[in-house]
């Protein structure tokens, strides 16, 4: 693609002409504008494409076209579930659409306590606390629990919200190599005796789909006296026989101190939670700033989340179907010659190489009504741009086969396989 350089981080002088100043922010804005324009010129601009309508199952209306959805984190296909929609509507009828302010004033509803009890029960924990987003949950929990003089050890591929929470905490922030327990042990040994330390990781990694080595991580945390925090954004409703997450997957219930999760992925609502021992949750309830200084979940979202945990337990076929679909998708793509990296879950990276190739593959798929999205630099290292395709329990076998055929044909044309 001559003339298209999507990965450079500078801009032409000409691009600055539309701006009044010439400072570093101006240059960064000009650079972004130029990069976005270059993508638009090639019909490669896939940022924030609005979904116009949910069409049941795994189909959505995008740009006026009926597409099958392979970019959803609604792993169990619960968005639009009649029971969950109904629970949200009932909550609106009873409580209206907002709260009276923050939880510590009059913003605590009976619904919030019920939701927190439901989560605690689902996660086999003593108690739970909720916040208005998963992002805010990581930020506030890590920065409340850890502080100056403490040490936080974080997997190199952890989610941005974990990284931001670690930085905000003021603790010593060390990264260990991705899912590398020898490296983690080395770094634990380097920490002076007698200081408070925490190890934090995604349970399933959001770009790569691989699963953390929980058994070794738990053993190391016990050996070196570190708290263990797990982000279960992609493992609730995905891992474990009944969808309870990473502890159930490894048959290690009760091994994680701080169990964090979101209500925006498998759970079709919004918000985040921490589950754990009663004293821990009490401490967060009295000390975390996103709880004290920010309003709680609106009633409809709290009720929807609560109903979702019940639906997961009532409809175990969804877990089975998710795993059947996951195996079909990963095995099928591998057989076609694609590199799906280390994934073991429904997040399936399809390695493309350059950003341009990932954009070209996305474009070809979307033109065939297969809705996938690319992940390019700087979100992933240059040269490992990919599709991040996801399957859910809402897909049917023949739909998945169609999507794989489209990806295969385009992958051949672009030269990826
Ligand atoms: C999505 C995600 C979050 C943030 O959750 P939101 O509810 O979207 O704010 C946190 N951690 C991980 C690993 C995620 O994938």
Short mmCIF file of C-alpha atoms and ligand atoms in Angstrom, two decimals:
data_model
loop_
_atom_site.label_atom_id
_atom_site.label_comp_id
_atom_site.label_asym_id
_atom_site.label_seq_id
_atom_site.Cartn_x
_atom_site.Cartn_y
_atom_site.Cartn_z
CA UNK A 1 0.00 0.00 0.00
CA UNK A 2 2.19 2.83 -1.23
CA UNK A 3 2.15 6.06 0.73
CA UNK A 4 0.43 4.55 3.74
CA UNK A 5 2.51 4.63 6.87
CA UNK A 6 0.22 4.10 9.80
CA UNK A 7 2.81 3.46 12.43
CA UNK A 8 4.94 6.57 12.30
CA UNK A 9 4.77 8.91 15.24
CA UNK A 10 5.52 12.24 13.64
CA UNK A 11 3.56 14.55 11.38
CA UNK A 12 4.22 16.61 8.29
CA UNK A 13 4.68 20.33 8.79
CA UNK A 14 1.65 20.77 6.58
CA UNK A 15 -0.51 18.94 9.12
CA UNK A 16 0.22 21.68 11.65
CA UNK A 17 -1.29 24.36 9.43
CA UNK A 18 -4.81 23.86 10.81
CA UNK A 19 -3.61 24.53 14.35
CA UNK A 20 -2.87 27.90 15.90
CA UNK A 21 0.03 26.99 18.16
CA UNK A 22 3.14 24.92 17.87
CA UNK A 23 3.66 23.18 21.22
CA UNK A 24 3.92 19.51 22.07
CA UNK A 25 0.18 19.04 22.57
CA UNK A 26 -0.49 20.71 19.23
CA UNK A 27 1.96 18.35 17.56
CA UNK A 28 0.39 15.30 19.19
CA UNK A 29 -3.07 16.40 18.08
CA UNK A 30 -1.83 17.06 14.55
CA UNK A 31 -0.18 13.64 14.46
CA UNK A 32 -3.36 11.89 15.60
CA UNK A 33 -5.42 13.83 13.09
CA UNK A 34 -3.08 12.88 10.26
CA UNK A 35 -3.00 9.21 11.25
CA UNK A 36 -6.79 9.04 11.52
CA UNK A 37 -7.15 10.79 8.17
CA UNK A 38 -4.76 8.35 6.49
CA UNK A 39 -6.90 5.50 7.83
CA UNK A 40 -10.11 7.11 6.62
CA UNK A 41 -8.57 7.64 3.17
CA UNK A 42 -7.99 3.88 2.92
CA UNK A 43 -11.35 2.97 4.42
CA UNK A 44 -9.44 1.55 7.41
CA UNK A 45 -11.05 3.65 10.12
CA UNK A 46 -12.82 1.15 12.38
CA UNK A 47 -12.76 3.22 15.56
CA UNK A 48 -16.12 3.47 17.39
CA UNK A 49 -18.38 2.05 14.68
CA UNK A 50 -21.85 2.41 16.21
CA UNK A 51 -24.10 -0.61 16.56
CA UNK A 52 -27.55 0.53 15.46
CA UNK A 53 -29.55 -2.42 16.64
CA UNK A 54 -29.25 -5.74 18.45
CA UNK A 55 -30.82 -8.41 16.27
CA UNK A 56 -30.98 -11.32 18.66
CA UNK A 57 -28.37 -14.04 18.95
CA UNK A 58 -25.03 -12.86 17.68
CA UNK A 59 -26.26 -10.48 14.98
CA UNK A 60 -26.11 -6.69 14.97
CA UNK A 61 -26.93 -3.88 12.58
CA UNK A 62 -23.82 -1.79 11.79
CA UNK A 63 -23.64 0.83 9.04
CA UNK A 64 -27.07 -0.34 7.88
CA UNK A 65 -25.82 -3.93 7.39
CA UNK A 66 -26.85 -7.05 9.22
CA UNK A 67 -23.59 -8.51 10.52
CA UNK A 68 -22.58 -11.44 12.67
CA UNK A 69 -20.73 -10.21 15.73
CA UNK A 70 -17.19 -11.43 16.48
CA UNK A 71 -16.07 -8.50 18.62
CA UNK A 72 -18.32 -9.01 21.64
CA UNK A 73 -17.34 -9.71 25.22
CA UNK A 74 -20.87 -10.87 25.97
CA UNK A 75 -19.44 -14.37 26.25
CA UNK A 76 -22.62 -16.12 27.29
CA UNK A 77 -24.81 -14.13 24.92
CA UNK A 78 -26.76 -12.53 27.77
CA UNK A 79 -27.27 -9.07 26.23
CA UNK A 80 -30.99 -8.71 25.59
CA UNK A 81 -31.92 -11.76 27.71
CA UNK A 82 -35.65 -11.38 28.53
CA UNK A 83 -35.22 -12.10 32.25
CA UNK A 84 -32.44 -9.54 32.56
CA UNK A 85 -34.30 -6.88 30.57
CA UNK A 86 -37.36 -7.48 32.70
CA UNK A 87 -35.38 -7.11 35.95
CA UNK A 88 -34.00 -3.78 34.73
CA UNK A 89 -37.49 -2.52 33.84
CA UNK A 90 -38.89 -3.53 37.23
CA UNK A 91 -36.07 -1.66 38.97
CA UNK A 92 -36.85 1.49 37.01
CA UNK A 93 -40.52 1.24 37.99
CA UNK A 94 -39.59 0.87 41.64
CA UNK A 95 -36.57 3.17 42.03
CA UNK A 96 -36.51 5.43 38.97
CA UNK A 97 -33.39 5.95 36.89
CA UNK A 98 -30.87 7.34 39.37
CA UNK A 99 -29.92 7.40 43.04
CA UNK A 100 -29.94 10.24 45.55
CA UNK A 101 -26.21 10.74 45.30
CA UNK A 102 -23.22 8.84 46.60
CA UNK A 103 -23.69 5.67 48.64
CA UNK A 104 -22.67 7.33 51.92
CA UNK A 105 -25.44 9.92 51.59
CA UNK A 106 -28.77 8.50 50.38
CA UNK A 107 -27.44 6.68 47.35
CA UNK A 108 -27.47 3.18 48.87
CA UNK A 109 -30.44 1.17 47.68
CA UNK A 110 -31.55 -2.21 48.95
CA UNK A 111 -30.76 -3.31 45.41
CA UNK A 112 -27.09 -2.50 45.88
CA UNK A 113 -26.81 -4.65 48.96
CA UNK A 114 -28.68 -7.48 47.24
CA UNK A 115 -26.35 -7.25 44.27
CA UNK A 116 -23.28 -7.32 46.52
CA UNK A 117 -24.61 -10.34 48.41
CA UNK A 118 -25.33 -12.09 45.11
CA UNK A 119 -21.77 -11.42 43.90
CA UNK A 120 -20.24 -12.58 47.20
CA UNK A 121 -22.24 -15.76 46.98
CA UNK A 122 -21.33 -16.36 43.32
CA UNK A 123 -17.64 -15.78 44.04
CA UNK A 124 -17.61 -17.89 47.23
CA UNK A 125 -16.54 -14.81 49.19
CA UNK A 126 -17.65 -13.32 52.51
CA UNK A 127 -18.65 -9.97 51.04
CA UNK A 128 -18.40 -7.76 47.96
CA UNK A 129 -18.41 -4.07 47.07
CA UNK A 130 -19.48 -2.55 43.76
CA UNK A 131 -18.30 0.49 41.80
CA UNK A 132 -19.57 2.16 38.64
CA UNK A 133 -16.99 0.69 36.29
CA UNK A 134 -14.34 -2.00 36.17
CA UNK A 135 -11.79 0.66 35.36
CA UNK A 136 -12.70 2.69 38.45
CA UNK A 137 -12.66 -0.50 40.53
CA UNK A 138 -9.04 -1.31 39.72
CA UNK A 139 -7.98 2.28 40.10
CA UNK A 140 -9.57 2.79 43.48
CA UNK A 141 -9.00 -0.67 44.96
CA UNK A 142 -5.28 -0.88 44.21
CA UNK A 143 -4.63 2.72 45.24
CA UNK A 144 -6.58 2.27 48.49
CA UNK A 145 -4.95 -1.01 49.47
CA UNK A 146 -1.38 -0.15 48.48
CA UNK A 147 0.62 2.98 49.25
CA UNK A 148 4.05 4.51 49.59
CA UNK A 149 6.62 1.99 50.79
CA UNK A 150 4.59 -1.02 49.61
CA UNK A 151 5.39 -3.10 46.51
CA UNK A 152 3.05 -4.07 43.68
CA UNK A 153 4.09 -6.72 41.16
CA UNK A 154 2.10 -6.67 37.96
CA UNK A 155 2.12 -8.91 34.87
CA UNK A 156 3.51 -7.08 31.86
CA UNK A 157 0.31 -7.62 29.86
CA UNK A 158 -2.10 -6.52 32.60
CA UNK A 159 -5.03 -4.29 31.69
CA UNK A 160 -4.51 -0.50 31.62
CA UNK A 161 -6.78 -0.02 34.63
CA UNK A 162 -4.45 -2.16 36.76
CA UNK A 163 -1.41 -0.26 35.56
CA UNK A 164 -3.10 3.06 36.31
CA UNK A 165 -4.16 1.83 39.77
CA UNK A 166 -0.59 0.77 40.56
CA UNK A 167 0.80 4.13 39.49
CA UNK A 168 -1.82 6.04 41.41
CA UNK A 169 -1.09 4.06 44.58
CA UNK A 170 2.40 5.51 44.95
CA UNK A 171 3.74 2.02 45.77
CA UNK A 172 6.90 0.64 44.19
CA UNK A 173 5.63 -0.74 40.89
CA UNK A 174 7.44 -3.70 39.35
CA UNK A 175 6.44 -5.64 36.25
CA UNK A 176 7.21 -9.30 35.71
CA UNK A 177 7.41 -11.07 32.35
CA UNK A 178 4.08 -12.22 31.02
CA UNK A 179 2.81 -15.28 32.88
CA UNK A 180 6.41 -16.13 33.83
CA UNK A 181 6.43 -17.44 37.39
CA UNK A 182 10.22 -17.79 37.54
CA UNK A 183 10.52 -14.10 36.79
CA UNK A 184 7.86 -13.32 39.38
CA UNK A 185 9.76 -15.30 42.00
CA UNK A 186 13.00 -13.47 41.18
CA UNK A 187 11.25 -10.15 41.66
CA UNK A 188 9.64 -11.26 44.91
CA UNK A 189 13.08 -12.20 46.22
CA UNK A 190 14.35 -8.70 45.46
CA UNK A 191 11.81 -7.07 47.79
CA UNK A 192 13.17 -6.25 51.26
CA UNK A 193 11.81 -8.27 54.19
CA UNK A 194 8.91 -6.97 56.18
CA UNK A 195 7.23 -4.80 53.55
CA UNK A 196 3.66 -5.17 52.34
CA UNK A 197 3.43 -6.61 48.85
CA UNK A 198 0.75 -7.50 46.35
CA UNK A 199 0.81 -9.51 43.14
CA UNK A 200 -1.84 -8.58 40.58
CA UNK A 201 -2.76 -10.11 37.22
CA UNK A 202 -5.52 -10.63 34.69
CA UNK A 203 -6.97 -14.13 34.99
CA UNK A 204 -7.54 -14.30 31.22
CA UNK A 205 -5.53 -11.80 29.19
CA UNK A 206 -7.66 -9.46 27.13
CA UNK A 207 -5.40 -9.25 24.06
CA UNK A 208 -4.09 -12.82 23.96
CA UNK A 209 -6.76 -15.01 25.52
CA UNK A 210 -4.34 -17.07 27.61
CA UNK A 211 -4.94 -18.07 31.25
CA UNK A 212 -2.72 -17.09 34.19
CA UNK A 213 -0.81 -19.86 35.94
CA UNK A 214 -2.83 -19.53 39.14
CA UNK A 215 -1.48 -22.59 40.99
CA UNK A 216 2.12 -21.39 40.85
CA UNK A 217 1.14 -17.80 41.49
CA UNK A 218 -0.76 -18.76 44.64
CA UNK A 219 2.17 -20.87 45.84
CA UNK A 220 4.56 -17.95 45.35
CA UNK A 221 2.27 -15.49 47.11
CA UNK A 222 2.07 -17.82 50.12
CA UNK A 223 5.80 -18.46 50.15
CA UNK A 224 6.68 -14.75 50.08
CA UNK A 225 3.72 -13.43 52.05
CA UNK A 226 2.17 -11.36 49.25
CA UNK A 227 -1.48 -10.50 48.78
CA UNK A 228 -2.96 -11.84 45.54
CA UNK A 229 -5.37 -9.82 43.41
CA UNK A 230 -6.98 -11.21 40.25
CA UNK A 231 -8.88 -9.30 37.59
CA UNK A 232 -11.65 -11.59 36.38
CA UNK A 233 -13.03 -9.39 33.58
CA UNK A 234 -12.69 -12.27 31.10
CA UNK A 235 -13.04 -15.30 33.35
CA UNK A 236 -16.42 -14.81 35.03
CA UNK A 237 -18.94 -16.74 32.96
CA UNK A 238 -16.06 -18.24 30.97
CA UNK A 239 -13.91 -20.35 33.30
CA UNK A 240 -14.98 -23.03 35.75
CA UNK A 241 -17.72 -25.57 35.41
CA UNK A 242 -20.42 -23.17 36.58
CA UNK A 243 -18.78 -19.99 35.28
CA UNK A 244 -17.53 -18.78 38.64
CA UNK A 245 -14.11 -18.00 37.26
CA UNK A 246 -10.45 -18.81 37.68
CA UNK A 247 -10.58 -20.36 41.16
CA UNK A 248 -13.21 -22.84 40.01
CA UNK A 249 -11.23 -23.55 36.83
CA UNK A 250 -8.19 -24.68 38.85
CA UNK A 251 -10.27 -26.16 41.67
CA UNK A 252 -8.71 -23.66 44.07
CA UNK A 253 -11.71 -21.96 45.65
CA UNK A 254 -10.61 -19.53 48.35
CA UNK A 255 -7.05 -18.99 47.13
CA UNK A 256 -7.35 -15.37 45.94
CA UNK A 257 -7.41 -12.50 48.45
CA UNK A 258 -8.83 -9.78 46.24
CA UNK A 259 -11.22 -10.94 43.53
CA UNK A 260 -11.96 -8.16 41.09
CA UNK A 261 -14.41 -8.35 38.21
CA UNK A 262 -16.49 -6.25 35.84
CA UNK A 263 -20.22 -6.14 35.23
CA UNK A 264 -19.77 -5.06 31.61
CA UNK A 265 -18.70 -8.18 29.76
CA UNK A 266 -20.34 -11.54 30.45
CA UNK A 267 -22.62 -9.64 32.83
CA UNK A 268 -24.55 -7.34 30.45
CA UNK A 269 -24.60 -4.24 32.61
CA UNK A 270 -21.92 -1.81 33.72
CA UNK A 271 -19.83 -1.58 36.87
CA UNK A 272 -17.14 -3.45 38.73
CA UNK A 273 -16.72 -5.27 42.03
CA UNK A 274 -14.25 -6.55 44.57
CA UNK A 275 -15.10 -9.72 46.47
CA UNK A 276 -13.15 -11.01 49.43
CA UNK A 277 -12.99 -11.28 53.20
CA UNK A 278 -15.36 -9.13 55.22
CA UNK A 279 -12.60 -7.00 56.74
CA UNK A 280 -11.17 -6.24 53.31
CA UNK A 281 -14.54 -5.16 51.91
CA UNK A 282 -15.29 -3.10 55.04
CA UNK A 283 -11.97 -1.36 54.62
CA UNK A 284 -12.71 -0.52 50.97
CA UNK A 285 -16.24 0.62 51.87
CA UNK A 286 -14.82 3.12 54.35
CA UNK A 287 -11.72 4.10 52.47
CA UNK A 288 -11.97 3.86 48.69
CA UNK A 289 -12.54 7.21 47.07
CA UNK A 290 -14.50 5.94 44.04
CA UNK A 291 -17.05 4.57 46.54
CA UNK A 292 -17.21 7.59 48.83
CA UNK A 293 -17.02 10.37 46.26
CA UNK A 294 -18.86 8.92 43.25
CA UNK A 295 -22.47 7.83 42.78
CA UNK A 296 -23.41 4.16 42.72
CA UNK A 297 -24.76 2.03 39.90
CA UNK A 298 -28.18 3.15 38.66
CA UNK A 299 -31.04 0.84 39.73
CA UNK A 300 -31.61 -0.70 36.29
CA UNK A 301 -27.94 -1.65 35.93
CA UNK A 302 -27.73 -3.06 39.44
CA UNK A 303 -30.86 -5.17 38.91
CA UNK A 304 -29.67 -6.36 35.49
CA UNK A 305 -26.33 -7.42 36.94
CA UNK A 306 -27.97 -9.25 39.82
CA UNK A 307 -30.33 -11.18 37.55
CA UNK A 308 -27.44 -12.11 35.25
CA UNK A 309 -25.56 -14.01 37.94
CA UNK A 310 -28.72 -16.04 38.53
CA UNK A 311 -29.22 -16.70 34.81
CA UNK A 312 -25.66 -18.01 34.52
CA UNK A 313 -26.40 -20.63 37.19
CA UNK A 314 -29.87 -21.43 35.81
CA UNK A 315 -28.70 -21.92 32.22
CA UNK A 316 -25.52 -24.02 32.34
CA UNK A 317 -25.95 -24.91 28.64
CA UNK A 318 -24.54 -21.47 27.84
CA UNK A 319 -21.14 -22.40 29.31
CA UNK A 320 -21.11 -25.66 27.38
CA UNK A 321 -22.00 -23.92 24.14
CA UNK A 322 -19.38 -21.23 24.67
CA UNK A 323 -16.68 -23.88 25.03
CA UNK A 324 -17.91 -25.90 22.06
CA UNK A 325 -17.85 -22.73 19.94
CA UNK A 326 -14.43 -21.75 21.29
CA UNK A 327 -12.96 -25.10 20.32
CA UNK A 328 -14.53 -24.97 16.85
CA UNK A 329 -13.17 -21.47 16.24
CA UNK A 330 -9.62 -21.97 17.54
CA UNK A 331 -9.15 -25.41 15.96
CA UNK A 332 -10.67 -24.25 12.66
CA UNK A 333 -8.44 -21.19 12.36
CA UNK A 334 -5.35 -23.19 13.32
CA UNK A 335 -6.15 -25.83 10.71
CA UNK A 336 -6.35 -23.06 8.12
CA UNK A 337 -2.81 -22.04 9.02
CA UNK A 338 -3.47 -18.98 11.18
CA UNK A 339 -1.36 -18.20 14.23
CA UNK A 340 -3.79 -17.82 17.13
CA UNK A 341 -0.94 -17.29 19.61
CA UNK A 342 -1.40 -18.80 23.07
CA UNK A 343 -5.16 -18.48 23.39
CA UNK A 344 -7.13 -21.09 25.28
CA UNK A 345 -10.37 -19.11 25.57
CA UNK A 346 -13.02 -17.31 23.53
CA UNK A 347 -10.66 -14.37 22.90
CA UNK A 348 -8.95 -15.48 19.72
CA UNK A 349 -6.12 -13.37 18.33
CA UNK A 350 -5.54 -13.89 14.61
CA UNK A 351 -1.99 -12.72 14.08
CA UNK A 352 -1.56 -10.53 11.00
CA UNK A 353 1.85 -8.86 11.43
CA UNK A 354 1.79 -5.27 10.25
CA UNK A 355 -0.96 -2.85 11.17
CA UNK A 356 -1.85 -2.54 7.46
CA UNK A 357 -2.49 -6.26 7.17
CA UNK A 358 -4.72 -6.25 10.25
CA UNK A 359 -6.69 -3.35 8.81
CA UNK A 360 -6.97 -5.04 5.41
CA UNK A 361 -8.23 -8.28 6.98
CA UNK A 362 -10.76 -6.38 9.08
CA UNK A 363 -12.00 -4.50 6.03
CA UNK A 364 -12.38 -7.68 3.99
CA UNK A 365 -14.31 -9.41 6.79
CA UNK A 366 -16.62 -6.48 7.44
CA UNK A 367 -17.41 -6.24 3.73
CA UNK A 368 -18.62 -9.84 4.02
CA UNK A 369 -20.71 -8.90 7.09
CA UNK A 370 -18.41 -10.52 9.63
CA UNK A 371 -17.91 -7.90 12.32
CA UNK A 372 -14.34 -8.20 13.63
CA UNK A 373 -11.97 -5.50 14.85
CA UNK A 374 -8.20 -5.08 14.66
CA UNK A 375 -5.77 -4.44 17.50
CA UNK A 376 -2.76 -2.50 16.29
CA UNK A 377 0.22 -0.65 17.75
CA UNK A 378 0.65 0.89 20.24
CA UNK A 379 -1.92 -1.36 21.98
CA UNK A 380 0.21 -4.37 20.97
CA UNK A 381 3.89 -4.35 19.94
CA UNK A 382 4.59 -3.30 16.36
CA UNK A 383 4.63 -6.33 14.09
CA UNK A 384 2.10 -8.28 16.15
CA UNK A 385 -1.05 -6.53 14.94
CA UNK A 386 -3.99 -8.89 14.93
CA UNK A 387 -7.68 -9.38 14.77
CA UNK A 388 -9.05 -9.96 18.22
CA UNK A 389 -11.99 -12.14 17.35
CA UNK A 390 -14.33 -13.48 20.00
CA UNK A 391 -16.93 -16.20 19.90
CA UNK A 392 -19.84 -16.38 22.30
CA UNK A 393 -22.57 -18.80 23.30
CA UNK A 394 -24.88 -16.92 20.92
CA UNK A 395 -23.14 -18.18 17.76
CA UNK A 396 -24.34 -21.21 15.84
CA UNK A 397 -21.97 -23.78 14.32
CA UNK A 398 -22.73 -22.85 10.70
CA UNK A 399 -22.31 -19.14 11.43
CA UNK A 400 -18.85 -19.79 12.86
CA UNK A 401 -17.95 -21.86 9.82
CA UNK A 402 -19.06 -19.01 7.54
CA UNK A 403 -16.96 -16.49 9.48
CA UNK A 404 -13.91 -18.74 9.33
CA UNK A 405 -14.33 -19.22 5.57
CA UNK A 406 -14.45 -15.44 5.11
CA UNK A 407 -11.34 -14.97 7.27
CA UNK A 408 -9.55 -17.76 5.37
CA UNK A 409 -10.27 -16.36 1.92
CA UNK A 410 -9.23 -12.84 2.92
CA UNK A 411 -6.18 -14.13 4.81
CA UNK A 412 -4.99 -15.87 1.64
CA UNK A 413 -5.52 -12.80 -0.53
CA UNK A 414 -3.61 -10.59 1.90
CA UNK A 415 -0.84 -13.17 2.27
CA UNK A 416 -1.27 -13.91 5.97
CA UNK A 417 -1.66 -17.66 5.32
C1 LIG B 1 -12.65 -4.36 30.40
C2 LIG B 1 -11.65 -4.58 31.45
C3 LIG B 1 -11.60 -3.77 32.59
C4 LIG B 1 -12.45 -2.54 32.74
O1 LIG B 1 -13.78 -2.84 32.92
P1 LIG B 1 -14.94 -1.81 32.56
O2 LIG B 1 -16.10 -2.34 33.29
O3 LIG B 1 -15.09 -1.82 31.08
O4 LIG B 1 -14.51 -0.47 33.05
C5 LIG B 1 -10.70 -4.10 33.57
N1 LIG B 1 -9.86 -5.15 33.44
C6 LIG B 1 -9.84 -5.92 32.33
C7 LIG B 1 -8.89 -7.06 32.24
C8 LIG B 1 -10.74 -5.66 31.30
O5 LIG B 1 -10.71 -6.40 30.20
#
